Coordinates of C-alpha atoms and ligand atoms in Angstrom, one line a residue:
X1 CA 232.8 53.2 32.5
X2 CA 232.8 56.7 31.0
X3 CA 231.6 56.7 27.4
X4 CA 232.7 60.3 26.8
X5 CA 235.1 60.3 24.0
X6 CA 238.1 62.5 25.0
X7 CA 239.1 65.0 22.3
X8 CA 241.5 63.5 19.9
X9 CA 245.0 63.6 21.2
X10 CA 246.3 65.2 18.0
X11 CA 245.3 67.8 15.5
X12 CA 243.5 66.6 12.4
X13 CA 245.5 66.6 9.2
X14 CA 245.3 65.7 5.6
X15 CA 246.4 62.2 4.6
X16 CA 250.1 61.7 3.9
X17 CA 250.7 59.4 0.9
X18 CA 253.9 57.7 -0.2
X19 CA 256.7 58.7 -0.7
X20 CA 256.3 61.1 2.3
X21 CA 259.0 60.9 4.9
X22 CA 258.0 59.2 8.2
X23 CA 260.1 59.3 11.4
X24 CA 260.1 57.1 14.4
X25 CA 261.6 58.1 17.8
X26 CA 263.5 55.2 19.3
X27 CA 265.5 52.6 17.4
X28 CA 264.8 49.1 18.8
X29 CA 263.0 46.3 17.1
X30 CA 259.6 48.0 17.2
X31 CA 261.1 51.0 15.3
X32 CA 262.7 48.5 12.9
X33 CA 259.4 46.7 12.1
X34 CA 257.5 50.1 11.8
X35 CA 260.2 51.2 9.3
X36 CA 259.9 48.0 7.3
X37 CA 256.1 48.2 7.1
X38 CA 256.4 51.9 6.0
X39 CA 259.0 51.1 3.4
X40 CA 256.8 48.3 2.0
X41 CA 254.1 50.8 1.4
X42 CA 256.5 53.2 -0.4
X43 CA 257.3 55.7 2.4
X44 CA 260.7 57.1 3.1
X45 CA 261.1 55.9 6.7
X46 CA 263.8 57.1 9.1
X47 CA 264.7 57.2 12.8
X48 CA 265.8 59.4 15.6
X49 CA 268.4 57.2 17.2
X50 CA 270.7 57.6 20.2
X51 CA 273.3 55.4 18.5
X52 CA 274.5 54.1 15.1
X53 CA 273.9 50.5 14.0
X54 CA 270.7 50.0 16.1
X55 CA 267.9 47.6 14.9
X56 CA 266.0 50.5 13.4
X57 CA 269.0 52.5 12.0
X58 CA 270.2 49.4 10.2
X59 CA 267.1 49.4 8.0
X60 CA 266.2 53.1 7.9
X61 CA 266.3 55.3 4.8
X62 CA 267.7 58.0 7.0
X63 CA 268.9 58.4 10.6
X64 CA 269.2 61.4 12.8
X65 CA 271.6 60.7 15.6
X66 CA 270.9 62.3 19.0
X67 CA 268.5 62.6 22.0
X68 CA 264.8 63.4 21.8
X69 CA 265.2 66.2 24.5
X70 CA 267.9 68.1 22.5
X71 CA 266.4 71.0 20.6
X72 CA 268.9 71.1 17.7
X73 CA 268.4 67.3 17.1
X74 CA 264.7 67.7 17.2
X75 CA 264.9 70.6 14.7
X76 CA 266.9 68.4 12.2
X77 CA 264.5 65.5 12.8
X78 CA 261.5 67.8 12.1
X79 CA 263.2 68.9 8.8
X80 CA 263.4 65.3 7.7
X81 CA 260.2 63.8 8.9
X82 CA 256.7 64.9 7.7
X83 CA 255.1 62.7 10.4
X84 CA 256.4 61.3 13.6
X85 CA 255.6 58.3 15.8
X86 CA 257.2 56.6 18.7
X87 CA 258.3 53.0 19.3
X88 CA 258.3 53.2 23.1
X89 CA 256.6 55.3 25.8
X90 CA 259.6 56.8 27.5
X91 CA 259.9 59.7 25.0
X92 CA 260.0 63.3 26.2
X93 CA 256.4 64.6 26.3
X94 CA 257.6 68.2 25.8
X95 CA 259.6 67.1 22.7
X96 CA 256.4 65.5 21.3
X97 CA 254.5 68.8 22.0
X98 CA 257.2 70.8 20.3
X99 CA 257.2 68.5 17.3
X100 CA 253.3 68.5 17.1
X101 CA 253.4 72.3 16.4
X102 CA 255.4 71.6 13.3
X103 CA 254.6 68.1 12.1
X104 CA 252.0 65.3 12.4
X105 CA 252.7 63.5 15.6
X106 CA 250.8 60.3 16.5
X107 CA 250.2 59.2 19.2
X108 CA 250.0 62.6 20.8
X109 CA 252.0 63.7 23.8
X110 CA 249.0 63.2 26.2
X111 CA 248.7 59.5 25.4
X112 CA 252.4 59.0 25.8
X113 CA 252.6 61.1 29.0
X114 CA 249.8 59.1 30.7
X115 CA 251.3 55.7 29.7
X116 CA 254.9 56.5 30.6
X117 CA 254.2 56.8 34.3
X118 CA 252.3 54.2 36.4
X119 CA 250.9 56.8 38.8
X120 CA 249.3 58.7 36.0
X121 CA 248.2 55.5 34.2
X122 CA 246.5 54.1 37.3
X123 CA 244.8 57.5 38.0
X124 CA 243.6 57.6 34.4
X125 CA 242.1 54.0 34.7
X126 CA 240.5 55.0 38.0
X127 CA 239.0 58.2 36.6
X128 CA 237.4 56.3 33.7
X129 CA 236.3 53.3 35.9
X130 CA 238.4 50.9 33.8
X131 CA 238.9 47.8 36.0
X132 CA 242.4 47.4 37.4
X133 CA 244.1 45.8 40.4
X134 CA 243.8 47.8 43.7
X135 CA 246.8 50.1 44.1
X136 CA 248.2 52.9 46.2
X137 CA 250.8 55.6 45.5
X138 CA 254.0 55.3 47.4
X139 CA 256.0 58.6 47.5
X140 CA 256.8 58.7 51.3
X141 CA 257.4 56.1 54.1
X142 CA 254.0 56.9 55.5
X143 CA 252.4 56.1 52.1
X144 CA 254.2 52.8 52.0
X145 CA 252.8 51.9 55.4
X146 CA 249.3 52.9 54.5
X147 CA 249.6 50.9 51.2
X148 CA 250.4 47.8 53.1
X149 CA 247.4 48.3 55.4
X150 CA 245.1 49.0 52.5
X151 CA 246.3 46.3 50.1
X152 CA 247.5 43.6 52.4
X153 CA 250.3 41.2 51.4
X154 CA 251.7 40.0 49.1
X155 CA 251.9 43.1 47.0
X156 CA 254.2 44.4 44.3
X157 CA 256.1 47.6 44.3
X158 CA 256.7 49.2 40.9
X159 CA 258.7 52.3 40.1
X160 CA 256.3 54.9 38.6
X161 CA 258.7 55.7 35.7
X162 CA 261.0 53.8 33.4
X163 CA 260.0 50.3 34.3
X164 CA 259.7 47.6 31.6
X165 CA 260.0 43.8 31.3
X166 CA 259.8 43.5 35.1
X167 CA 262.6 46.0 35.7
X168 CA 262.0 48.3 38.7
X169 CA 259.6 45.9 40.4
X170 CA 259.9 44.0 43.7
X171 CA 257.5 41.4 45.1
X172 CA 256.9 42.1 48.8
X173 CA 255.4 39.4 51.0
X174 CA 256.4 40.5 54.5
X175 CA 255.7 43.9 56.1
X176 CA 259.3 44.0 57.5
X177 CA 260.7 43.7 53.9
X178 CA 258.7 46.6 52.5
X179 CA 261.0 49.5 53.5
X180 CA 264.1 47.6 52.2
X181 CA 262.3 46.9 48.9
X182 CA 261.5 50.5 48.5
X183 CA 265.0 51.5 49.4
X184 CA 266.3 49.1 46.7
X185 CA 264.1 51.0 44.2
X186 CA 265.9 54.2 45.3
X187 CA 262.9 55.5 47.3
X188 CA 261.6 56.8 44.0
X189 CA 257.9 57.4 43.5
X190 CA 256.2 54.0 43.1
X191 CA 252.9 52.4 42.9
X192 CA 252.1 49.5 45.3
X193 CA 249.8 47.0 43.6
X194 CA 247.9 44.2 45.1
X195 CA 249.1 40.8 44.0
X196 CA 246.7 39.3 41.5
X197 CA 246.3 35.5 41.4
X198 CA 245.6 35.6 37.7
X199 CA 244.6 32.6 35.7
X200 CA 246.0 34.0 32.5
X201 CA 247.5 37.2 30.9
X202 CA 246.0 38.5 27.7
X203 CA 246.4 41.6 25.6
X204 CA 244.7 43.4 22.8
X205 CA 246.2 45.7 20.2
X206 CA 243.9 48.4 19.0
X207 CA 244.4 50.9 16.2
X208 CA 242.5 54.2 16.2
X209 CA 242.3 56.7 13.4
X210 CA 241.9 60.5 13.7
X211 CA 238.2 60.1 12.8
X212 CA 237.7 57.9 15.9
X213 CA 237.3 54.7 13.8
X214 CA 239.0 51.9 15.7
X215 CA 240.0 48.3 15.0
X216 CA 241.0 45.6 17.5
X217 CA 243.1 42.5 16.8
X218 CA 241.9 39.3 18.4
X219 CA 242.8 38.7 22.0
X220 CA 246.3 37.4 22.5
X221 CA 247.2 34.9 25.3
X222 CA 250.6 35.7 26.8
X223 CA 253.0 33.7 28.9
X224 CA 255.8 35.5 30.8
X225 CA 259.0 34.1 32.2
X226 CA 261.0 36.2 34.6
X227 CA 258.5 39.0 33.9
X228 CA 259.5 39.0 30.2
X229 CA 257.0 37.9 27.5
X230 CA 258.0 34.4 26.5
X231 CA 255.2 33.3 24.1
X232 CA 251.9 34.5 22.6
X233 CA 249.1 32.7 20.9
X234 CA 246.2 34.2 19.0
X235 CA 243.3 33.9 19.2
X236 CA 243.3 33.3 22.9
X237 CA 241.0 30.4 23.9
X238 CA 239.0 32.5 26.3
X239 CA 235.5 32.1 24.9
X240 CA 233.2 34.7 23.3
X241 CA 232.2 36.6 26.5
X242 CA 235.7 37.4 27.7
X243 CA 236.7 38.2 24.1
X244 CA 233.9 40.6 23.8
X245 CA 234.7 42.2 27.2
X246 CA 238.4 42.6 26.4
X247 CA 237.6 44.2 23.1
X248 CA 235.1 46.6 24.7
X249 CA 237.6 47.6 27.4
X250 CA 240.5 48.1 24.9
X251 CA 238.3 50.2 22.6
X252 CA 236.9 52.4 25.5
X253 CA 240.5 52.8 26.9
X254 CA 241.7 54.1 23.5
X255 CA 238.7 56.3 23.3
X256 CA 239.1 57.7 26.8
X257 CA 242.7 58.5 26.0
X258 CA 241.8 60.1 22.7
X259 CA 244.6 58.0 21.2
X260 CA 245.3 58.3 17.5
X261 CA 247.6 55.5 16.6
X262 CA 248.2 52.0 18.0
X263 CA 247.5 51.2 21.7
X264 CA 248.1 47.9 23.5
X265 CA 246.1 47.0 26.5
X266 CA 247.5 44.2 28.7
X267 CA 245.1 42.4 31.1
X268 CA 245.2 40.0 33.9
X269 CA 242.3 37.4 33.6
X270 CA 241.3 36.1 37.0
X271 CA 240.0 32.6 37.7
X272 CA 236.6 34.2 38.2
X273 CA 236.7 35.5 34.7
X274 CA 237.4 39.2 35.6
X275 CA 239.5 41.3 33.4
X276 CA 241.9 43.8 35.1
X277 CA 243.9 46.2 33.0
X278 CA 247.6 45.8 33.9
X279 CA 249.4 48.1 31.5
X280 CA 249.0 50.4 28.5
X281 CA 251.5 50.8 25.7
X282 CA 250.9 53.6 23.2
X283 CA 252.4 51.5 20.3
X284 CA 252.6 48.1 18.7
X285 CA 253.5 45.4 21.2
X286 CA 255.5 42.2 21.4
X287 CA 252.3 40.2 21.7
X288 CA 251.2 41.6 18.3
X289 CA 254.4 40.6 16.4
X290 CA 252.6 37.5 15.0
X291 CA 250.2 39.8 13.1
X292 CA 253.0 40.3 10.5
X293 CA 252.3 36.8 9.1
X294 CA 248.9 36.0 10.6
X295 CA 246.7 39.1 10.0
X296 CA 245.5 40.8 6.9
X297 CA 247.2 44.0 8.2
X298 CA 250.1 43.9 10.6
X299 CA 250.1 46.0 13.8
X300 CA 253.1 48.0 12.2
X301 CA 251.2 48.7 9.0
X302 CA 248.3 49.8 11.2
X303 CA 250.7 52.2 12.9
X304 CA 251.7 53.6 9.5
X305 CA 248.1 54.0 8.4
X306 CA 247.0 55.7 11.6
X307 CA 250.0 58.0 11.5
X308 CA 249.3 59.0 7.9
X309 CA 245.6 59.4 8.2
X310 CA 244.9 56.4 5.8
X311 CA 241.9 54.1 6.4
X312 CA 242.8 51.4 8.9
X313 CA 243.3 47.9 7.5
X314 CA 241.5 44.7 8.4
X315 CA 242.6 43.2 11.7
X316 CA 241.2 39.8 10.8
X317 CA 243.5 36.8 11.2
X318 CA 244.2 34.9 8.1
X319 CA 245.1 31.9 10.3
X320 CA 245.7 31.4 14.1
X321 CA 249.4 31.7 15.1
X322 CA 251.9 31.6 17.9
X323 CA 255.1 33.5 18.6
X324 CA 258.0 32.7 20.9
X325 CA 260.7 35.2 21.8
X326 CA 264.3 34.6 21.3
X327 CA 266.2 36.1 24.2
X328 CA 270.0 36.5 24.5
X329 CA 270.1 33.5 26.9
X330 CA 269.8 31.2 23.9
X331 CA 273.3 32.3 22.7
X332 CA 274.8 31.2 26.0
X333 CA 272.8 28.0 26.1
X334 CA 274.0 27.2 22.5
X335 CA 277.6 28.2 23.4
X336 CA 277.6 30.7 20.5
X337 CA 275.2 31.2 17.6
X338 CA 272.0 29.2 18.0
X339 CA 271.5 26.4 15.4
X340 CA 269.3 28.3 13.0
X341 CA 269.5 25.6 10.4
X342 CA 268.2 22.9 12.8
X343 CA 265.1 24.9 13.7
X344 CA 264.3 25.9 10.2
X345 CA 264.9 22.4 8.7
X346 CA 262.7 20.7 11.3
X347 CA 259.7 22.8 10.4
X348 CA 259.5 24.7 7.2
X349 CA 256.5 26.7 8.6
X350 CA 258.7 28.5 11.1
X351 CA 259.3 32.3 10.3
X352 CA 262.5 33.6 11.8
X353 CA 262.8 37.3 12.8
X354 CA 266.1 38.6 14.1
X355 CA 266.5 42.3 15.1
X356 CA 270.2 42.8 14.1
X357 CA 271.4 43.3 17.7
X358 CA 275.1 42.5 18.0
X359 CA 275.4 41.7 21.6
X360 CA 273.2 38.9 23.1
X361 CA 272.6 39.5 26.8
X362 CA 270.5 37.5 29.2
X363 CA 266.9 38.7 29.0
X364 CA 267.6 40.8 25.9
X365 CA 265.1 40.4 23.1
X366 CA 267.1 39.4 20.0
X367 CA 264.3 38.1 17.8
X368 CA 261.2 35.9 17.6
X369 CA 259.8 32.9 15.8
X370 CA 256.2 32.8 14.4
X371 CA 254.3 29.7 13.3
X372 CA 250.9 29.7 11.6
X373 CA 248.6 26.7 12.3
X374 CA 244.8 26.2 12.2
X375 CA 245.1 25.1 15.8
X376 CA 246.8 27.9 17.9
X377 CA 247.9 25.4 20.6
X378 CA 249.7 23.4 17.9
X379 CA 251.2 26.6 16.5
X380 CA 252.7 27.2 20.0
X381 CA 253.8 23.6 20.3
X382 CA 255.7 23.9 16.9
X383 CA 257.2 27.3 17.8
X384 CA 258.5 25.9 21.1
X385 CA 259.9 22.9 19.4
X386 CA 261.7 25.1 16.9
X387 CA 263.1 27.1 19.7
X388 CA 264.4 24.0 21.5
X389 CA 266.0 22.9 18.3
X390 CA 268.1 26.1 18.4
X391 CA 270.0 24.9 21.4
X392 CA 269.8 21.1 21.3
X393 CA 273.0 19.4 20.4
X394 CA 273.3 18.0 16.9
X395 CA 272.1 14.4 16.6
X396 CA 275.2 12.3 16.6
X397 CA 275.4 9.6 13.9
X398 CA 277.2 6.6 15.1
X399 CA 279.9 5.4 12.8
X400 CA 278.9 2.0 11.3
X401 CA 280.8 -0.9 12.8
X402 CA 282.7 -3.3 10.5
X403 CA 280.5 -6.2 9.7
X404 CA 277.3 -4.5 10.9
X405 CA 275.9 -4.5 7.4
Ligands
AMP501 P1 254.4 44.8 34.2 O1 255.7 45.4 33.9 O2 253.6 45.6 35.2 O3 253.6 44.4 33.0 O4 254.7 43.4 35.0 C1 255.4 42.4 34.3 C2 254.8 41.0 34.7 O5 254.9 40.8 36.1 C3 253.3 40.9 34.4 O6 253.1 40.5 33.0 C4 252.9 39.8 35.4 O7 253.3 38.5 34.9 C5 253.8 40.1 36.6 N1 253.0 41.0 37.5 C6 253.0 42.4 37.5 N2 252.1 42.9 38.4 C7 251.5 41.9 39.0 C8 250.5 41.8 40.0 N3 250.0 42.9 40.5 N4 250.1 40.5 40.3 C9 250.7 39.4 39.8 N5 251.6 39.5 38.8 C10 252.0 40.7 38.4

C-alpha cells in the first residue's frame, strides 16, 4: 500500500469556535444529527435543503431552500455558513469547489468526487493497492462481455453513480442474463464486481483533522437485509489481528484520499480472514449511529470538530452497544404507528431515535434503536427484542370468569 500522504483535500484555516455558523448540504437524518451535535457545542447550525420540513430542516437554526448546483442558492448559503460539510456524497463537486474558494469546506471536493462514483472509487483503491473485490468497468457491450470472462459468475452489476442501499445493483448469475441486467440499469456506466462469499461485513468510521491527526472508532459488525443496513454491533468480535488490519486500512485510505473530516470504510471479511474494501463514504455512517450513546465523542461531534479545525475527541467506547434500524416497513406491519410504549417499557435501556420523516415507505430509514450492554451480543439481542415489540400485538388479558377466584 502506498504510504504517501496525499496533500490535504482542503486549505488549512484557523479554528472556528462557537457560535460560528456551520452549514450542511443535504437534509436527511445524517444532516439532522450533525446539526444536533453542532448545536450542543454552541454553533449556529443550518442546512441547504431541497425541501421544507426535512429531518435536518426541522431542527436547524436556519435553512436555505434550493439545489446545490444553483449559483444564487450557493451564494446565499455561503453568506450564511462560515464552514460547510456534506451529509451524503452525491453533492455537486463543482459546487464544493466554488464554496471552498469562499468558505471552509470539509471534506473537500476531491474526496467527495472520488467516493460519489464507483468507477473512480475502484480506480483509487487500485492505484493505492488497497485490497478490494476484483472488478471491471462496464461502459459498452464489449466491456460487459469481457467483464464476464474476467470475473466469472456470479457477479454483481452496480451503476457507477447514484447507487445507495442496494439501489442500482443487479446480481447476475447467468451469462445470458447479463445484457438484460445492464439494460435494466439503463446501460449506464457500471462496475461489474466479482461476487464475494463474505463471512461478515464490517466498517470503520475514521475522523481526520487538517493536521493529519486521525482517530478510528472500533470496528463495527454490520448485518444487511435486502442490501439495507439492518443492525450494527460494536466492537465487532473479529479478534485483535483483523481489528488492527481494518484500522490500518481505514487510516491509510483516509490518508491516501487526503480527507479532512469523517470517512467511513466498509469492508467484506472473507472466511479466510481477508478484508476487502467495499465502499467509501465521506461522512458519518449508519453503522456509527450508536457512537451517540456509546462513545466518548460521537461520529457527528467528530464531524463538527474536523470541520471547525478543533482537536478530535476520543473515539473510545464507554460501553459496547448495538443499533437496529427502524424502516418504514414497521409502520405497515404495525398497521399504523409502531407501539413505541411497548418497546420502551419492556427495556428501559433502549434509546429511541426518530428522524421526523412524515411518510413511512418500505425500505425508508425512519429511525433507529440503540442499546448499551457490556456484552455486545446481548445489546443486539435486546435491541432486536425491542424492535419486535414495536409490531407485536398487545398481550391480551383474559377477562376473569365468574367463580374463578
Ligand atoms: P453496496 O451498495 O455496494 O454497499 O452493496 C450493498 C450490499 O450488497 C452490501 O453491503 C452487501 O451486503 C451486498 N453486496 C454488494 N456487493 C457485493 C459483492 N460483490 N459480493 C457480495 N455481496 C455484495
